[in-house]
């Protein structure tokens, strides 16, 4: 499960690590609902996914956990995550059950480049990934650990590069990243850098499994700003051939939902005018 401490840390990292935003004029885009097999739900409460998926725009979901913790809508695929070392003890039994029920992907560790999250060096992560996840290569598509957009050799894409060098035989096909920052331009720049790194290491696609403006990381904050942001970046993500999936932070009341209904940002996320 994601933590508030993690969000603050991610926001601080993002705000200090990325370049100053370019001046940008947000346009208000009015479009009709459009489904996307890329668009997902990042959730803590499985019941919220039913509200988001009722639009028909969500194809997959995850909850920072090995299990879905309830029943997802029939048209929404659950993707398990091996969050970190705290889940190792139950992993082998749980993943066998999931694979038996048709699991298609396995997500790696949650922000191992952050001390408040999975907290692993690239070398430690590579050893653990090879032990716990690589054995299932060929039974499911394997997703790298998800890193932040922090700058430096030992965080963000710098951490990822070291991990990919150390885990060159780990059977991965998807690179995963998170982003928190100040503008759509910053977001696009980072995602393009992630796609370039994936291409360098012959990974088939990139997933953005958490993202939001730093100003919208608490419930009810940044509603109009988030709506404008999503109106710009969601069509862009859908147009990027190298982006396999994405999930906005997050599927919950005060974020993509307002009670059991879509919020303004929820409507933008699911392409509803």
Short mmCIF file of C-alpha atoms in Angstrom, two decimals, residues 45-268:
data_model
loop_
_atom_site.label_atom_id
_atom_site.label_comp_id
_atom_site.label_asym_id
_atom_site.label_seq_id
_atom_site.Cartn_x
_atom_site.Cartn_y
_atom_site.Cartn_z
CA UNK A 45 -10.34 0.17 -1.73
CA UNK A 46 -11.50 -2.26 -4.43
CA UNK A 47 -15.05 -0.86 -4.37
CA UNK A 48 -13.80 2.44 -5.80
CA UNK A 49 -12.68 0.70 -8.99
CA UNK A 50 -16.31 -0.15 -9.79
CA UNK A 51 -17.14 3.57 -9.81
CA UNK A 52 -14.21 4.43 -12.07
CA UNK A 53 -14.69 1.50 -14.42
CA UNK A 54 -18.41 2.12 -14.96
CA UNK A 55 -17.35 4.52 -17.71
CA UNK A 56 -15.85 1.61 -19.62
CA UNK A 57 -12.50 3.37 -19.80
CA UNK A 58 -10.45 1.25 -17.39
CA UNK A 59 -8.91 -2.07 -18.41
CA UNK A 60 -6.62 -2.97 -15.48
CA UNK A 61 -5.94 -2.20 -11.83
CA UNK A 62 -3.43 -2.70 -9.02
CA UNK A 63 -3.27 -1.96 -5.30
CA UNK A 64 0.46 -2.11 -4.42
CA UNK A 65 -0.21 -5.68 -3.28
CA UNK A 66 -0.10 -9.32 -4.36
CA UNK A 67 -3.87 -9.75 -4.13
CA UNK A 68 -6.81 -7.65 -5.23
CA UNK A 69 -8.35 -7.51 -1.73
CA UNK A 70 -11.85 -7.99 -3.13
CA UNK A 71 -13.62 -8.50 -6.44
CA UNK A 72 -12.78 -6.25 -9.38
CA UNK A 73 -15.22 -5.61 -12.24
CA UNK A 74 -15.17 -8.51 -14.71
CA UNK A 75 -13.64 -6.38 -17.47
CA UNK A 76 -10.77 -5.09 -15.29
CA UNK A 77 -7.56 -7.15 -15.12
CA UNK A 78 -5.74 -7.31 -11.78
CA UNK A 79 -1.95 -6.94 -11.91
CA UNK A 80 -0.11 -8.15 -8.78
CA UNK A 81 2.90 -6.35 -7.32
CA UNK A 82 5.65 -7.80 -5.17
CA UNK A 83 5.96 -4.59 -3.14
CA UNK A 84 9.21 -5.42 -1.41
CA UNK A 85 10.89 -7.61 1.18
CA UNK A 86 7.92 -7.47 3.56
CA UNK A 87 5.99 -9.67 1.11
CA UNK A 88 8.69 -12.23 0.31
CA UNK A 89 7.43 -14.82 2.81
CA UNK A 90 4.03 -15.25 1.16
CA UNK A 91 5.09 -14.63 -2.41
CA UNK A 92 5.74 -18.06 -3.89
CA UNK A 93 2.43 -19.52 -2.72
CA UNK A 94 0.41 -16.46 -3.72
CA UNK A 95 1.89 -16.02 -7.19
CA UNK A 96 1.25 -19.67 -8.08
CA UNK A 97 -2.44 -19.14 -7.30
CA UNK A 98 -2.52 -15.93 -9.36
CA UNK A 99 -0.81 -17.55 -12.34
CA UNK A 100 -3.31 -20.38 -12.15
CA UNK A 101 -6.15 -17.87 -12.40
CA UNK A 102 -4.75 -16.24 -15.53
CA UNK A 103 -2.36 -13.52 -14.28
CA UNK A 104 -0.69 -11.89 -17.31
CA UNK A 105 1.83 -9.54 -15.68
CA UNK A 106 3.92 -9.33 -12.51
CA UNK A 107 5.00 -5.91 -11.24
CA UNK A 108 8.29 -5.48 -9.40
CA UNK A 109 9.14 -3.57 -6.24
CA UNK A 110 7.55 -0.24 -5.24
CA UNK A 111 10.03 2.67 -5.35
CA UNK A 112 13.11 0.78 -4.18
CA UNK A 113 15.03 4.02 -4.78
CA UNK A 114 13.19 5.57 -1.79
CA UNK A 115 14.11 4.85 1.83
CA UNK A 116 10.43 5.20 2.86
CA UNK A 117 9.35 2.53 0.38
CA UNK A 118 10.94 -0.76 -0.78
CA UNK A 119 14.42 0.70 -0.05
CA UNK A 120 16.87 -1.46 -2.01
CA UNK A 121 20.12 -0.74 -3.76
CA UNK A 122 20.12 -1.67 -7.46
CA UNK A 123 22.27 -4.70 -6.63
CA UNK A 124 19.97 -5.86 -3.80
CA UNK A 125 16.93 -5.38 -6.01
CA UNK A 126 18.51 -7.33 -8.86
CA UNK A 127 19.30 -10.28 -6.57
CA UNK A 128 15.79 -10.31 -5.11
CA UNK A 129 14.14 -9.87 -8.50
CA UNK A 130 16.12 -12.79 -9.93
CA UNK A 131 15.09 -14.97 -6.98
CA UNK A 132 11.42 -14.06 -6.60
CA UNK A 133 10.15 -12.85 -9.99
CA UNK A 134 12.43 -14.09 -12.80
CA UNK A 135 11.39 -17.75 -12.29
CA UNK A 136 7.98 -16.78 -13.73
CA UNK A 137 9.34 -15.40 -16.99
CA UNK A 138 7.41 -17.07 -19.79
CA UNK A 139 4.39 -17.60 -17.53
CA UNK A 140 3.69 -13.87 -17.27
CA UNK A 141 5.27 -10.67 -18.60
CA UNK A 142 7.65 -9.20 -16.04
CA UNK A 143 7.67 -5.52 -15.08
CA UNK A 144 10.71 -3.83 -13.54
CA UNK A 145 10.61 -2.18 -10.12
CA UNK A 146 8.83 1.19 -10.31
CA UNK A 147 11.16 4.11 -9.61
CA UNK A 148 10.49 7.77 -8.86
CA UNK A 149 11.43 10.69 -11.11
CA UNK A 150 14.14 11.82 -8.69
CA UNK A 151 17.41 13.00 -10.21
CA UNK A 152 20.83 11.50 -9.51
CA UNK A 153 22.76 8.28 -10.01
CA UNK A 154 21.10 6.40 -7.17
CA UNK A 155 17.45 7.44 -7.61
CA UNK A 156 14.98 7.54 -10.47
CA UNK A 157 16.26 6.57 -13.89
CA UNK A 158 19.82 6.58 -12.55
CA UNK A 159 18.87 3.81 -10.11
CA UNK A 160 16.99 2.03 -12.90
CA UNK A 161 19.98 2.00 -15.22
CA UNK A 162 22.13 0.39 -12.53
CA UNK A 163 19.39 -2.17 -11.85
CA UNK A 164 19.01 -3.04 -15.53
CA UNK A 165 22.77 -3.55 -15.82
CA UNK A 166 22.77 -5.83 -12.77
CA UNK A 167 19.62 -7.72 -13.84
CA UNK A 168 20.38 -8.21 -17.53
CA UNK A 169 19.17 -11.83 -17.51
CA UNK A 170 16.03 -11.29 -15.44
CA UNK A 171 13.51 -11.75 -18.25
CA UNK A 172 11.81 -8.35 -18.00
CA UNK A 173 9.86 -6.79 -20.86
CA UNK A 174 8.32 -3.68 -19.24
CA UNK A 175 9.92 -0.66 -17.53
CA UNK A 176 7.87 1.02 -14.76
CA UNK A 177 8.16 4.59 -13.46
CA UNK A 178 6.35 7.06 -11.19
CA UNK A 179 6.16 10.85 -11.59
CA UNK A 180 5.17 13.77 -9.36
CA UNK A 181 5.95 17.29 -10.49
CA UNK A 182 4.74 20.72 -11.54
CA UNK A 183 3.65 20.65 -15.18
CA UNK A 184 2.57 18.61 -18.19
CA UNK A 185 5.79 19.59 -19.97
CA UNK A 186 7.90 18.15 -17.13
CA UNK A 187 5.83 14.98 -17.19
CA UNK A 188 6.22 14.48 -20.94
CA UNK A 189 9.96 15.08 -20.77
CA UNK A 190 10.42 12.50 -18.03
CA UNK A 191 8.22 9.90 -19.70
CA UNK A 192 10.13 10.35 -22.96
CA UNK A 193 13.41 9.81 -21.06
CA UNK A 194 11.97 6.64 -19.53
CA UNK A 195 10.90 5.37 -22.96
CA UNK A 196 14.38 6.05 -24.31
CA UNK A 197 15.92 4.06 -21.44
CA UNK A 198 13.52 1.18 -22.07
CA UNK A 199 14.50 1.18 -25.73
CA UNK A 200 18.23 1.14 -24.86
CA UNK A 201 17.70 -2.03 -22.82
CA UNK A 202 15.37 -3.67 -25.36
CA UNK A 203 12.32 -3.50 -23.09
CA UNK A 204 9.11 -3.64 -25.10
CA UNK A 205 7.17 -0.88 -23.36
CA UNK A 206 7.02 1.61 -20.49
CA UNK A 207 4.35 1.81 -17.78
CA UNK A 208 3.66 4.95 -15.73
CA UNK A 209 2.04 3.34 -12.70
CA UNK A 210 1.73 6.45 -10.50
CA UNK A 211 1.60 10.07 -11.58
CA UNK A 212 0.05 13.37 -10.52
CA UNK A 213 0.90 17.00 -10.01
CA UNK A 214 2.69 17.57 -6.71
CA UNK A 215 -0.03 20.12 -5.90
CA UNK A 216 -2.71 17.40 -6.15
CA UNK A 217 -1.31 14.74 -3.84
CA UNK A 218 -3.84 15.17 -1.05
CA UNK A 219 -7.57 14.51 -1.27
CA UNK A 220 -9.56 17.39 -2.73
CA UNK A 221 -6.57 19.46 -3.79
CA UNK A 222 -5.82 20.88 -7.23
CA UNK A 223 -9.10 19.90 -8.85
CA UNK A 224 -9.09 22.33 -11.79
CA UNK A 225 -5.32 22.18 -12.20
CA UNK A 226 -5.46 18.37 -12.25
CA UNK A 227 -8.29 18.43 -14.77
CA UNK A 228 -6.32 20.67 -17.12
CA UNK A 229 -3.23 18.49 -16.64
CA UNK A 230 -5.12 15.29 -17.44
CA UNK A 231 -6.86 16.83 -20.45
CA UNK A 232 -3.40 17.39 -21.89
CA UNK A 233 -1.42 14.31 -20.85
CA UNK A 234 -3.97 11.49 -21.22
CA UNK A 235 -4.43 11.91 -25.01
CA UNK A 236 -0.64 12.27 -25.24
CA UNK A 237 -0.04 9.01 -23.32
CA UNK A 238 -2.55 7.23 -25.54
CA UNK A 239 -0.70 8.49 -28.61
CA UNK A 240 2.69 7.18 -27.43
CA UNK A 241 3.35 3.78 -28.98
CA UNK A 242 5.99 3.02 -26.35
CA UNK A 243 3.58 3.49 -23.42
CA UNK A 244 1.91 0.21 -22.57
CA UNK A 245 -0.14 1.21 -19.51
CA UNK A 246 -0.60 4.01 -17.01
CA UNK A 247 -2.43 4.67 -13.74
CA UNK A 248 -3.10 8.10 -12.27
CA UNK A 249 -2.80 8.67 -8.52
CA UNK A 250 -5.40 7.65 -7.57
CA UNK A 251 -8.77 5.85 -7.67
CA UNK A 252 -10.24 7.29 -4.46
CA UNK A 253 -12.68 9.87 -3.11
CA UNK A 254 -11.13 13.32 -3.37
CA UNK A 255 -9.03 12.31 -6.34
CA UNK A 256 -10.59 10.66 -9.42
CA UNK A 257 -13.84 10.23 -7.52
CA UNK A 258 -16.24 12.51 -5.68
CA UNK A 259 -18.10 10.12 -3.44
CA UNK A 260 -19.13 7.29 -5.75
CA UNK A 261 -19.23 9.54 -8.82
CA UNK A 262 -16.45 10.72 -11.10
CA UNK A 263 -14.81 13.97 -10.03
CA UNK A 264 -13.86 16.63 -12.58
CA UNK A 265 -10.40 15.04 -12.87
CA UNK A 266 -12.03 11.60 -13.05
CA UNK A 267 -14.03 12.74 -16.06
CA UNK A 268 -10.88 14.09 -17.67
#
